[in-house]
Structures are given as C-alpha cells and as structure tokens.
PDB file of C-alpha atoms in Angstrom:
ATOM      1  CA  UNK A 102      21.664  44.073 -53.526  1.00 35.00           C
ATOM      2  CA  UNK A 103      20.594  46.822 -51.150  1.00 35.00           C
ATOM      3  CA  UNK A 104      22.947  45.076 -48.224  1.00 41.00           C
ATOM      4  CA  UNK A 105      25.937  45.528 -50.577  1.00 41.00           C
ATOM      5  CA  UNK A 106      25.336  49.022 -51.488  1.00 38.00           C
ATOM      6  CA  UNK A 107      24.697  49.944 -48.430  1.00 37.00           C
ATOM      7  CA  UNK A 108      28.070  47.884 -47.153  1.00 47.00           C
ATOM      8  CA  UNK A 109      30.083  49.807 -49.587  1.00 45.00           C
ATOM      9  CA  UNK A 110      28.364  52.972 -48.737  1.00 42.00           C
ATOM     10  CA  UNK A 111      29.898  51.992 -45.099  1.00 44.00           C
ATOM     11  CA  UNK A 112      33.401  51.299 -46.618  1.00 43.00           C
ATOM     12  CA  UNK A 113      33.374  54.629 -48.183  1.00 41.00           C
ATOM     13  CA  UNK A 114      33.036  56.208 -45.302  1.00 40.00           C
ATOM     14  CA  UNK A 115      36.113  54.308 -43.407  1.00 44.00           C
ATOM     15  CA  UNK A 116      33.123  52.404 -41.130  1.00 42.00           C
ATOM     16  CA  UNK A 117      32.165  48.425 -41.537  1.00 44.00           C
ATOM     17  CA  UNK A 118      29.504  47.156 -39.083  1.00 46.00           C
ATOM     18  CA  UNK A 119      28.905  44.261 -37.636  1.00 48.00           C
ATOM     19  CA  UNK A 120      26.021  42.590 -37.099  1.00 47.00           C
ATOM     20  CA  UNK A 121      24.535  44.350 -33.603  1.00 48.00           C
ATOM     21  CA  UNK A 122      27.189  47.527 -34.464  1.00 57.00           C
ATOM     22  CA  UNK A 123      23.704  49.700 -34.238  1.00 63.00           C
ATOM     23  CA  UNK A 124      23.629  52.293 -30.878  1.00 72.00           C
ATOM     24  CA  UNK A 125      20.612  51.497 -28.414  1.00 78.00           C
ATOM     25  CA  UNK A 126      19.179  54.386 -30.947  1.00 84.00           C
ATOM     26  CA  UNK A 127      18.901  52.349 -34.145  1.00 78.00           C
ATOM     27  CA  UNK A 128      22.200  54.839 -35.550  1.00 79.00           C
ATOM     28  CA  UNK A 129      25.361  53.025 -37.083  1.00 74.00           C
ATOM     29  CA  UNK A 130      28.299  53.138 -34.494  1.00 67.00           C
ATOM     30  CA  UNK A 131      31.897  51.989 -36.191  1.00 67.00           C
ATOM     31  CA  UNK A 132      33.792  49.082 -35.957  1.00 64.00           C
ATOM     32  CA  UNK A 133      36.785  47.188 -37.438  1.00 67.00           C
ATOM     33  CA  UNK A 134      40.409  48.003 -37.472  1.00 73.00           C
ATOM     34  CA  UNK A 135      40.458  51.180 -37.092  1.00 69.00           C
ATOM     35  CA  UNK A 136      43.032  51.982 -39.894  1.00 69.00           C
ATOM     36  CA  UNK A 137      41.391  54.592 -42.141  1.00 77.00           C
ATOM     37  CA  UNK A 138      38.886  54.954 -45.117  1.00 86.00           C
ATOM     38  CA  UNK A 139      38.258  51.912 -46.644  1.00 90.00           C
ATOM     39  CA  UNK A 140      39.429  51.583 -50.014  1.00 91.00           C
ATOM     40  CA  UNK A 141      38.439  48.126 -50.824  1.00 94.00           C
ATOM     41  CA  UNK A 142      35.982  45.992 -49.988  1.00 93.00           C
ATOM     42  CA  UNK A 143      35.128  42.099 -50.567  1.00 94.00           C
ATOM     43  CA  UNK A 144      33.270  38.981 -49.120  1.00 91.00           C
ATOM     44  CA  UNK A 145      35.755  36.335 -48.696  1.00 89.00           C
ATOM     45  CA  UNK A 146      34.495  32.900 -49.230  1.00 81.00           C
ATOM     46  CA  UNK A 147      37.093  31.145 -47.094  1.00 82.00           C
ATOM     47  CA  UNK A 148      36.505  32.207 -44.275  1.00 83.00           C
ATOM     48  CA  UNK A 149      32.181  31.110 -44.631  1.00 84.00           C
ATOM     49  CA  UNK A 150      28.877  32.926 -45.059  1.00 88.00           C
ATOM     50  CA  UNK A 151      29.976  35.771 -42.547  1.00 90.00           C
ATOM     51  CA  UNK A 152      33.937  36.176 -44.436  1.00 92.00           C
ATOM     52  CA  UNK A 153      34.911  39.760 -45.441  1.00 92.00           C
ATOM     53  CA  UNK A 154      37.985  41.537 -46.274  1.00 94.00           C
ATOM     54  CA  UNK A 155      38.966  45.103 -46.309  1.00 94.00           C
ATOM     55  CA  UNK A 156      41.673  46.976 -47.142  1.00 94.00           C
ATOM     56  CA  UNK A 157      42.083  50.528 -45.302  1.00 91.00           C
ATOM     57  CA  UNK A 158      43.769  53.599 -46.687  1.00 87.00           C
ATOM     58  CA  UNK A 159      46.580  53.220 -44.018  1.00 83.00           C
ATOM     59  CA  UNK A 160      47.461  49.735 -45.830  1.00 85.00           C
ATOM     60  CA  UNK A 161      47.221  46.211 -45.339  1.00 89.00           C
ATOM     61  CA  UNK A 162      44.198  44.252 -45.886  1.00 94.00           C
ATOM     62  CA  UNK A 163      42.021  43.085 -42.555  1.00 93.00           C
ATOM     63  CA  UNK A 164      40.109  40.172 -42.671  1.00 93.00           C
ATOM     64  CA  UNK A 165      36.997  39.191 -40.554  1.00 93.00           C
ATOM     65  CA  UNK A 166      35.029  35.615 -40.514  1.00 93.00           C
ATOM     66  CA  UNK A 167      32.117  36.749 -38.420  1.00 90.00           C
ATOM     67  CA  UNK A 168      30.814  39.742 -40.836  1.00 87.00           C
ATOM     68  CA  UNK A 169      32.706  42.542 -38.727  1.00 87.00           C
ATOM     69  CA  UNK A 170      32.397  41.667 -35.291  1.00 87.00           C
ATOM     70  CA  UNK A 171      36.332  41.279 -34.670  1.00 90.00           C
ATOM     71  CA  UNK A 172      39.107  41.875 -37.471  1.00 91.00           C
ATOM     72  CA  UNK A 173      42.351  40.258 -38.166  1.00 92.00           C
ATOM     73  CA  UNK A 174      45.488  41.746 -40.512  1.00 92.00           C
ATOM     74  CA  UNK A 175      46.093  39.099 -43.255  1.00 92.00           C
ATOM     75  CA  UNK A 176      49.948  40.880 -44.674  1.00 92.00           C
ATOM     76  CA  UNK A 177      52.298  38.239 -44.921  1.00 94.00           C
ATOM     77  CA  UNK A 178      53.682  38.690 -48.279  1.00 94.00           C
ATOM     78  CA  UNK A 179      52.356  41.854 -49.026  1.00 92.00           C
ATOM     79  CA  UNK A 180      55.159  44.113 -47.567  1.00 81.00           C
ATOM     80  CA  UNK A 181      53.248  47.320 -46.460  1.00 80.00           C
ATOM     81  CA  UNK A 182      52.146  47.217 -49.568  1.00 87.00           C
ATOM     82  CA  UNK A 183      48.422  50.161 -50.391  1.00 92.00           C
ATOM     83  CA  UNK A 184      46.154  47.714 -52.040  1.00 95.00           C
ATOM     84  CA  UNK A 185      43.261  49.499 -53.628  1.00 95.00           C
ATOM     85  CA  UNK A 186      41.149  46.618 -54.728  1.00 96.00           C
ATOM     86  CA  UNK A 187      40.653  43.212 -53.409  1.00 96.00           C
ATOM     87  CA  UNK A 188      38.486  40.681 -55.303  1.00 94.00           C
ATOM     88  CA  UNK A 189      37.752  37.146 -55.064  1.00 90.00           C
ATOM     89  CA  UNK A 190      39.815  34.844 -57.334  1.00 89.00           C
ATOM     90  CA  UNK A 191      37.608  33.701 -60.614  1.00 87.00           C
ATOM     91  CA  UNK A 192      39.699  30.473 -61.045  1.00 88.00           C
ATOM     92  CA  UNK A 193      39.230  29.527 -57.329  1.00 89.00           C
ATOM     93  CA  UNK A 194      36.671  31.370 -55.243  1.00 79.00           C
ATOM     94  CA  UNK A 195      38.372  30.661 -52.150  1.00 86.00           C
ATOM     95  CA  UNK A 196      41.453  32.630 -52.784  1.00 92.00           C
ATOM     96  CA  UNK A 197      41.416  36.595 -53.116  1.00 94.00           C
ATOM     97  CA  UNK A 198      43.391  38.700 -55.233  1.00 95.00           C
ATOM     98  CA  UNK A 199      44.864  42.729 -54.654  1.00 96.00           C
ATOM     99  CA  UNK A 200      46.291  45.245 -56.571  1.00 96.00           C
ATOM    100  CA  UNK A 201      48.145  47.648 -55.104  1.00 94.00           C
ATOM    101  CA  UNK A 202      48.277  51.589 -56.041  1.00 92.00           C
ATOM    102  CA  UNK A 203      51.365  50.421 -58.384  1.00 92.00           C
ATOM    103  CA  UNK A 204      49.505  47.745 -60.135  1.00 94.00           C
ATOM    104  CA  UNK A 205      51.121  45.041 -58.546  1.00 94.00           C
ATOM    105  CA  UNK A 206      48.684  42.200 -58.429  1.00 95.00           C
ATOM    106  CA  UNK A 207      48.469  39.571 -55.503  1.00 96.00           C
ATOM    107  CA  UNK A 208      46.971  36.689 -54.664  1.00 95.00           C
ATOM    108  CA  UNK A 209      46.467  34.997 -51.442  1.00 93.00           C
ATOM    109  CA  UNK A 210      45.638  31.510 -51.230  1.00 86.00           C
ATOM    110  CA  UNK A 211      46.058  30.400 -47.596  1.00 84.00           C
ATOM    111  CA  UNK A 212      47.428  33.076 -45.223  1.00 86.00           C
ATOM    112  CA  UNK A 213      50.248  34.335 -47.486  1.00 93.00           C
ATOM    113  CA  UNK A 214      50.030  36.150 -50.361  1.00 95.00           C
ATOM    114  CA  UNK A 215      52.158  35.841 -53.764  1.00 95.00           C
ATOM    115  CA  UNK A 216      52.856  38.789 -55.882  1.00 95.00           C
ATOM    116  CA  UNK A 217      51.521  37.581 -59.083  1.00 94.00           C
ATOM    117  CA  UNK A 218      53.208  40.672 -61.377  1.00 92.00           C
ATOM    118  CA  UNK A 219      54.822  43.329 -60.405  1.00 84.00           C
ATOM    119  CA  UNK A 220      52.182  46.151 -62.124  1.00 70.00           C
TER     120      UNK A 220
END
C-alpha cells in the first residue's frame, strides 16, 4: 500500500520512477515521457508484473512494461483525446479502460482503443 501511495504521490507531481530512477544521493530524479503532470495513473496487467500506464496532462496515455524504465504512447483510437482516468477493465483484467475530460469512455484491448460511449 505504501508503494502505491507513494507512486501516485509521484504522478501528482508529473514524475514516475523507475526502478534505479534514484540520484547517486538517494533523491528521486524524473523519468517517463516527459509530457506533463500526470493525471492518471494505473498498473496494466498486460504488459506483466512491471506494466503501468499513465496518462499526462498534455494527452495521450503512455504505457511502460518494465515499471518506468522506458515509455511507449499507446493512442491509436483515441484521437488526441485528455483522458483523466485510466483503470483496468473489471470484466477482463487485461484490457484498460479511459475516460476522457468529456466523459467519453474507452477501452483498449490490444493496442487500439474503442470508444465505448461518447460521455
């Protein structure tokens, strides 16, 4: 429980480590995409033990499969669209829902994502 609070601590603050992302003096040093604060946050089953998602204020969600070390976009089918929440799929853990700031809901299943409705 404390790793996840302090995770989304990180995410508030528009910085996601990766395992090693500590300076030679024990502080936190940023890494990921680059793209803003982080306005969602979720493990993502898919891609293993070390999968996680993000989704920065400049849009799009990133996705990493070695817990932050290097980051890849995941937007096909999501348009530029400002997702604000990203959660794994209850029905099948290995896809991932986001809604947007409109309430559009998503779902990616695969490496494309469907708009599910339309908020």
């Amino acid at each position: 429980m404390r790793a996840l609070a302090l995770a989304v601590g990180m995410a508030t603050a528009g910085i996601a480590a990766a395992p090693g992302a500590l300076a030679a003096d024990g502080s936190w040093v940023p890494a990921g995409p680059g793209q803003g604060t982080i306005q969602a946050l979720t493990l993502d089953p898919a891609a293993g033990p070390a999968g996680l998602c993000i989704a920065p204020q400049l849009g799009g969600v990133f996705c990493s499969g070695d817990g932050g070390a290097t980051w890849e976009p995941r937007n096909t089918g999501l348009d530029g669209a400002n997702v604000v929440a990203l959660a794994a799929d209850p029905a099948s853990p290995a896809a991932l829902l986001a809604v947007t700031a409109g309430g559009a809901v998503f779902r990616r299943g695969g490496e494309t994502w469907q708009l599910l409705n339309d908020g």
